[in-house]
Each structure stands twice: as structure tokens, then as C-alpha cells.
Amino acid sequence: KEKAEITKEQQAFMKVIVDSYNRHQIPQDVTKKLLQEQYSAEENFILLTEMATSQVQVLVEFTKNIPGFLSLDHEDQIALLKGSAVEAMFLRSAQVLSTKMPNGHTEVLEERIRNSGISEEFMTPMFNFYKSIGKLHMVQEEQALLTAVTILTPDRPFVKDHPAVERLQEPMLEVLRKLCALHHPREPQYFARLLGRLTELRTLNHYHTEMLTSWRMNDQKFTPLLCEIWDVQ
Ligand SMILES: O=C(Nc1ccccc1F)[C@H](C1CCCCC1)n1c(-c2ccc(Cl)cc2)nc2cc(F)c(F)cc21
């Protein structure tokens, strides 16, 4: 019994992460803009670089509030952020698309994204991921913790002190496991399915540089921060 209960300190721990997650989220203005009209490939690319740049900035703020993160080796902190920023963006995009919207809005949004300038070949893997996230009907706490678990992935490139990152990720996974049992009592495999999405997320990582360089326009411009994070230019 006690195994399933979320303890007082786990509640406090979770509250820090969920509050920080909610505070550091891009307002849904990207959906408002996309629902307004179909932009050109150039305009969409600029919107993407703006969204992605500000999302990295909020991701850094969110990560700084993860208990213990700032006591990690500084180079490992950078390696974790660099290694997870693209995944965090796709995870955030998936969560945005799976947000309950008025009738027909999600379909319009999907259409706008399909015609945004992304090469056809990336649509399927990207929307498959978005659909699989949508089907999970994650509650906010699960979204926040899943993002934190993604950031604290020990086996990112250039991370030196794996065990230190594992020590931070483990309590997150434990709270996430209990949350899943609490919010999805009739789906004992829910937690496992949730973690399985992180594997799918990594495959999107492979595509992301090509997705950007093959955007239906020539000479794409990136912000310095995105050049850092996106391995482009
Ligand atoms: O803004 C974006 N994502 C995003 C980034 C940071 C925080 C929040 C975000 F939603 C882009 C837009 C940009 C403008 C053109 C259309 C796609 N975006 C993607 C996306 C992201 C990256 C690549 Cl390489 C290809 C598509 N998938 C989306 C799904 C959605 F439901 C959504 F609302 C926007 C989405």
C-alpha cells in the first residue's frame, strides 16, 4: 500500500516542478497565430525559430528549478540542456497539439503544420509521435515530470558524471510512476507506455536537423542560440 502512496516530500518535490513547468511555458500564442491564417514557408520558419528560441530560454529556467540540477557539474548541466532541448520542443509541441481545443481547431492546426514548409517525409514520424502523445491524455503533472525526466537523461552525449544525473532522475521517475498509477488506475502499463514515448522522441531528434535544412525555402536563418542547440549552420 505505502508503495503506491505519494509521500508528503514527494508532493512538495512535484509541486516545485509542476509550478515551474507552468510558469515557464510558452503561452499558446503559437496556436492562436497558426489558427489565424496559413503563413508562407518563410513566415512559418521565422515563427518556428522564434518559438524554439524562446522555448530554449524557458527550458533553462525550468531546469534550474529542478531540485539538485544546479549542484551538478556545470559542463554536465550544459550537456543535459543541449542534449534534451530539441526533444523538449517536440514534447511541448505534442502537448500543445493534444490540448483540448474548440471543435475543428485541432484539424485546422494540423493542416497549417502540414503546409508549414516541413518536408513531406518528416510528416509521418512527427504526427505519429503527436498522435501517440495525444492518446495518453497526460495530466499536467505528468507532462511536467516527463519533461524533467527527459532533461535528466544520464546518457546524453558528453555527460561525464552519469551516476549524479541518475540520482536526480530516479526520484522523478518514482513520483511519475506513482502519478500514473493514481491518474490511470485502470491502465497498469500506462507508466511503461509513457516512457516508451521517450524512445520515439529520440528518433525525432535524428530528423530535426534535416527537418530544418529541408524547410521549403532557401538560405534558412537561425538565431545564434539555435545554431548552438540545433547543430545547424
Ligand atoms: O512552434 C512550434 N512548436 C513549438 C515550439 C516551442 C514551443 C511550443 C511549440 F508549439 C512549431 C510550429 C512553428 C511554426 C510552423 C508550424 C510549426 N510546431 C511544431 C514543429 C516544431 C519543430 C519542427 Cl522541426 C516542426 C514542427 N509542431 C507543432 C505542433 C503544434 F500543435 C503547434 F502548435 C506548433 C508546432
Coordinates of C-alpha atoms and ligand atoms in Angstrom, one line a residue:
K1 CA 0.0 0.0 0.0
E2 CA 2.6 2.5 1.1
K3 CA 4.5 1.8 -2.2
A4 CA 1.7 3.5 -4.1
E5 CA 1.1 6.5 -1.9
I6 CA 2.8 9.8 -2.9
T7 CA 4.6 10.9 0.3
K8 CA 4.5 14.4 1.6
E9 CA 8.0 15.2 0.5
Q10 CA 7.2 13.8 -3.0
Q11 CA 4.2 16.1 -3.1
A12 CA 6.4 19.1 -2.3
F13 CA 9.0 17.9 -4.8
M14 CA 6.4 17.6 -7.5
K15 CA 4.8 21.0 -6.7
V16 CA 8.2 22.7 -7.3
I17 CA 8.5 21.0 -10.7
V18 CA 4.8 21.5 -11.8
D19 CA 4.7 25.2 -10.7
S20 CA 7.9 25.9 -12.5
Y21 CA 6.7 24.0 -15.6
N22 CA 3.5 26.0 -15.7
R23 CA 5.4 29.3 -15.1
H24 CA 7.9 28.6 -17.8
Q25 CA 5.6 27.7 -20.6
I26 CA 5.3 29.4 -23.9
P27 CA 1.8 30.9 -23.9
Q28 CA -0.4 29.0 -26.5
D29 CA 0.1 32.1 -28.8
V30 CA 1.7 29.9 -31.4
T31 CA -1.7 28.1 -31.8
K32 CA -3.5 31.4 -32.0
K33 CA -1.2 32.6 -34.8
L34 CA -1.4 29.4 -36.7
L35 CA -5.2 29.2 -36.4
Q36 CA -5.5 32.8 -37.7
E37 CA -4.1 32.1 -41.2
Q38 CA -1.8 29.9 -43.3
Y39 CA 1.6 31.6 -43.4
S40 CA 4.2 31.2 -46.1
A41 CA 7.0 28.7 -45.6
E42 CA 9.3 31.7 -44.9
E43 CA 7.0 33.2 -42.2
N44 CA 6.4 29.8 -40.7
F45 CA 10.2 29.2 -40.5
I46 CA 10.7 32.6 -38.7
L47 CA 7.8 31.7 -36.3
L48 CA 9.4 28.3 -35.6
T49 CA 12.8 29.9 -34.9
E50 CA 11.2 32.5 -32.6
M51 CA 9.2 29.8 -30.8
A52 CA 12.1 27.5 -30.5
T53 CA 14.5 30.2 -29.2
S54 CA 12.1 31.3 -26.5
Q55 CA 11.3 27.7 -25.6
V56 CA 15.0 27.0 -25.0
Q57 CA 15.2 30.1 -22.8
V58 CA 12.2 28.9 -20.7
L59 CA 13.6 25.4 -20.7
V60 CA 16.7 26.7 -19.0
E61 CA 14.7 28.5 -16.3
F62 CA 12.5 25.3 -15.8
T63 CA 15.6 23.1 -15.5
K64 CA 17.3 25.4 -13.0
N65 CA 14.3 24.8 -10.6
I66 CA 14.7 21.0 -10.8
P67 CA 16.0 20.1 -7.3
G68 CA 19.6 19.3 -7.4
F69 CA 20.2 20.3 -11.0
L70 CA 22.4 23.3 -10.1
S71 CA 24.6 21.2 -7.9
L72 CA 25.6 19.1 -11.0
D73 CA 28.9 19.6 -12.7
H74 CA 28.5 22.8 -14.8
E75 CA 29.6 21.2 -18.0
D76 CA 27.1 18.4 -17.4
Q77 CA 24.4 20.9 -16.9
I78 CA 25.1 22.3 -20.4
A79 CA 25.4 18.8 -21.9
L80 CA 21.9 17.9 -20.4
L81 CA 20.3 21.0 -21.7
K82 CA 21.9 20.7 -25.2
G83 CA 21.0 17.0 -25.4
S84 CA 17.4 17.5 -24.5
A85 CA 16.3 20.9 -25.9
V86 CA 15.0 19.5 -29.3
E87 CA 13.2 16.7 -27.6
A88 CA 11.6 19.1 -25.1
M89 CA 10.5 21.2 -28.0
F90 CA 8.8 18.3 -29.8
L91 CA 7.3 17.1 -26.5
R92 CA 6.0 20.6 -25.9
S93 CA 4.6 20.8 -29.4
A94 CA 2.9 17.4 -29.0
Q95 CA 1.4 18.6 -25.7
V96 CA 0.2 21.8 -27.4
L97 CA -1.4 19.8 -30.2
S98 CA -3.1 17.4 -27.7
T99 CA -4.6 20.3 -25.7
K100 CA -8.4 20.3 -25.8
M101 CA -9.5 22.9 -28.4
P102 CA -12.9 24.0 -29.7
N103 CA -14.4 21.7 -32.4
G104 CA -12.4 21.7 -35.7
H105 CA -9.5 23.8 -34.3
T106 CA -7.1 20.8 -33.9
E107 CA -7.8 19.8 -37.5
V108 CA -7.1 23.3 -38.8
L109 CA -3.9 23.5 -36.7
E110 CA -2.8 20.1 -38.1
E111 CA -3.4 21.3 -41.6
R112 CA -1.4 24.5 -41.0
I113 CA 1.5 22.5 -39.7
R114 CA 1.3 20.1 -42.7
N115 CA 1.6 23.0 -45.0
S116 CA 4.1 25.0 -42.9
G117 CA 7.1 24.2 -45.0
I118 CA 8.3 20.9 -43.4
S119 CA 9.3 18.3 -46.0
E120 CA 6.7 15.7 -46.6
E121 CA 9.0 12.8 -45.5
F122 CA 9.0 14.1 -41.8
M123 CA 5.2 14.5 -41.5
T124 CA 4.5 10.8 -40.7
P125 CA 7.1 10.3 -37.9
M126 CA 6.2 13.7 -36.4
F127 CA 2.5 13.3 -36.4
N128 CA 2.7 9.7 -35.3
F129 CA 4.5 11.0 -32.3
Y130 CA 2.0 13.7 -31.7
K131 CA -0.8 11.2 -32.0
S132 CA 0.8 8.8 -29.6
I133 CA 1.3 11.6 -27.0
G134 CA -2.3 12.7 -27.5
K135 CA -3.7 9.2 -26.9
L136 CA -2.1 9.2 -23.5
H137 CA -4.2 12.1 -22.2
M138 CA -1.5 13.2 -19.8
V139 CA -2.4 15.3 -16.9
Q140 CA -0.3 18.5 -16.3
E141 CA 1.8 16.9 -13.5
E142 CA 2.7 14.0 -15.8
Q143 CA 3.7 16.4 -18.6
A144 CA 5.9 18.4 -16.2
L145 CA 7.6 15.3 -14.8
L146 CA 8.0 13.7 -18.2
T147 CA 9.8 16.9 -19.4
A148 CA 12.0 16.8 -16.3
V149 CA 12.8 13.1 -16.8
T150 CA 13.7 13.9 -20.5
I151 CA 16.1 16.6 -19.4
L152 CA 17.7 14.4 -16.7
T153 CA 18.6 11.6 -19.1
P154 CA 22.0 10.4 -18.0
D155 CA 23.2 9.0 -21.4
R156 CA 23.3 12.3 -23.3
P157 CA 26.5 13.0 -25.3
F158 CA 29.4 14.4 -23.2
V159 CA 27.8 13.9 -19.8
K160 CA 30.7 12.9 -17.5
D161 CA 29.1 12.1 -14.2
H162 CA 26.2 9.7 -15.2
P163 CA 25.5 8.5 -11.6
A164 CA 24.9 12.0 -10.4
V165 CA 22.3 12.5 -13.2
E166 CA 20.7 9.1 -12.4
R167 CA 20.5 10.1 -8.8
L168 CA 18.4 13.1 -9.8
Q169 CA 16.3 11.2 -12.4
E170 CA 15.4 8.3 -10.2
P171 CA 13.2 10.2 -7.7
M172 CA 11.5 11.9 -10.7
L173 CA 10.7 8.5 -12.2
E174 CA 9.4 7.2 -8.8
V175 CA 7.0 10.2 -8.5
L176 CA 6.0 9.8 -12.1
R177 CA 5.3 6.1 -11.6
K178 CA 3.0 6.8 -8.6
L179 CA 1.2 9.7 -10.5
C180 CA 0.5 7.3 -13.4
A181 CA -1.0 4.7 -11.1
L182 CA -3.0 7.5 -9.4
H183 CA -4.4 9.1 -12.6
H184 CA -4.7 6.0 -14.7
P185 CA -5.7 3.2 -12.2
R186 CA -7.2 1.0 -14.9
E187 CA -4.1 1.1 -17.1
P188 CA -1.3 -0.7 -15.2
Q189 CA 1.0 -0.4 -18.3
Y190 CA 0.4 3.4 -18.6
F191 CA 3.8 4.3 -17.0
A192 CA 5.7 1.9 -19.3
R193 CA 3.9 3.4 -22.3
L194 CA 4.7 6.9 -21.2
L195 CA 8.4 6.0 -21.0
G196 CA 8.2 4.3 -24.4
R197 CA 7.2 7.7 -25.9
L198 CA 10.7 9.0 -24.9
T199 CA 12.2 6.4 -27.2
E200 CA 10.0 7.7 -30.0
L201 CA 11.1 11.2 -29.1
R202 CA 14.7 10.3 -29.6
T203 CA 14.1 9.2 -33.2
L204 CA 12.6 12.7 -33.9
N205 CA 15.9 14.0 -32.6
H206 CA 17.7 12.4 -35.5
Y207 CA 15.4 14.0 -38.0
H208 CA 15.4 17.5 -36.6
T209 CA 18.4 19.0 -38.4
E210 CA 17.2 17.7 -41.8
M211 CA 13.7 19.0 -41.0
L212 CA 15.1 22.4 -40.6
T213 CA 17.6 22.4 -43.5
S214 CA 15.0 20.9 -45.9
W215 CA 12.3 23.5 -45.0
R216 CA 10.7 24.5 -48.3
M217 CA 12.7 27.7 -48.6
N218 CA 16.3 28.6 -49.4
D219 CA 19.0 30.1 -47.0
Q220 CA 17.3 29.5 -43.7
K221 CA 18.5 31.9 -41.0
F222 CA 19.0 30.7 -37.4
T223 CA 19.5 32.6 -34.2
P224 CA 22.9 32.0 -32.5
L225 CA 21.1 30.1 -29.7
L226 CA 19.5 27.8 -32.2
C227 CA 22.9 27.2 -34.0
E228 CA 24.1 26.0 -30.6
I229 CA 21.2 23.8 -29.9
W230 CA 20.1 22.6 -33.3
D231 CA 23.5 21.7 -34.8
V232 CA 22.8 23.8 -37.9
Q233 CA 25.0 26.2 -39.9
Ligands
LIG1 O1 6.1 26.5 -32.9 C1 6.2 25.3 -33.0 N1 6.5 24.4 -32.0 C2 6.7 24.9 -30.7 C3 8.0 25.2 -30.2 C4 8.2 25.7 -28.9 C5 7.1 25.7 -28.0 C6 5.9 25.4 -28.4 C7 5.7 24.9 -29.8 F1 4.5 24.6 -30.2 C8 6.0 24.5 -34.3 C9 5.3 25.4 -35.4 C10 6.2 26.6 -35.8 C11 5.5 27.4 -36.9 C12 5.3 26.5 -38.1 C13 4.4 25.3 -37.8 C14 5.1 24.5 -36.6 N2 5.3 23.3 -34.1 C15 5.8 22.1 -34.4 C16 7.1 21.8 -35.0 C17 8.3 22.0 -34.3 C18 9.5 21.8 -34.8 C19 9.6 21.3 -36.1 CL1 11.2 21.0 -36.8 C20 8.5 21.1 -36.9 C21 7.2 21.3 -36.3 N3 4.9 21.1 -34.1 C22 3.8 21.8 -33.6 C23 2.6 21.3 -33.1 C24 1.7 22.2 -32.6 F2 0.5 21.8 -32.1 C25 1.9 23.6 -32.6 F3 1.0 24.4 -32.1 C26 3.1 24.0 -33.1 C27 4.1 23.1 -33.6

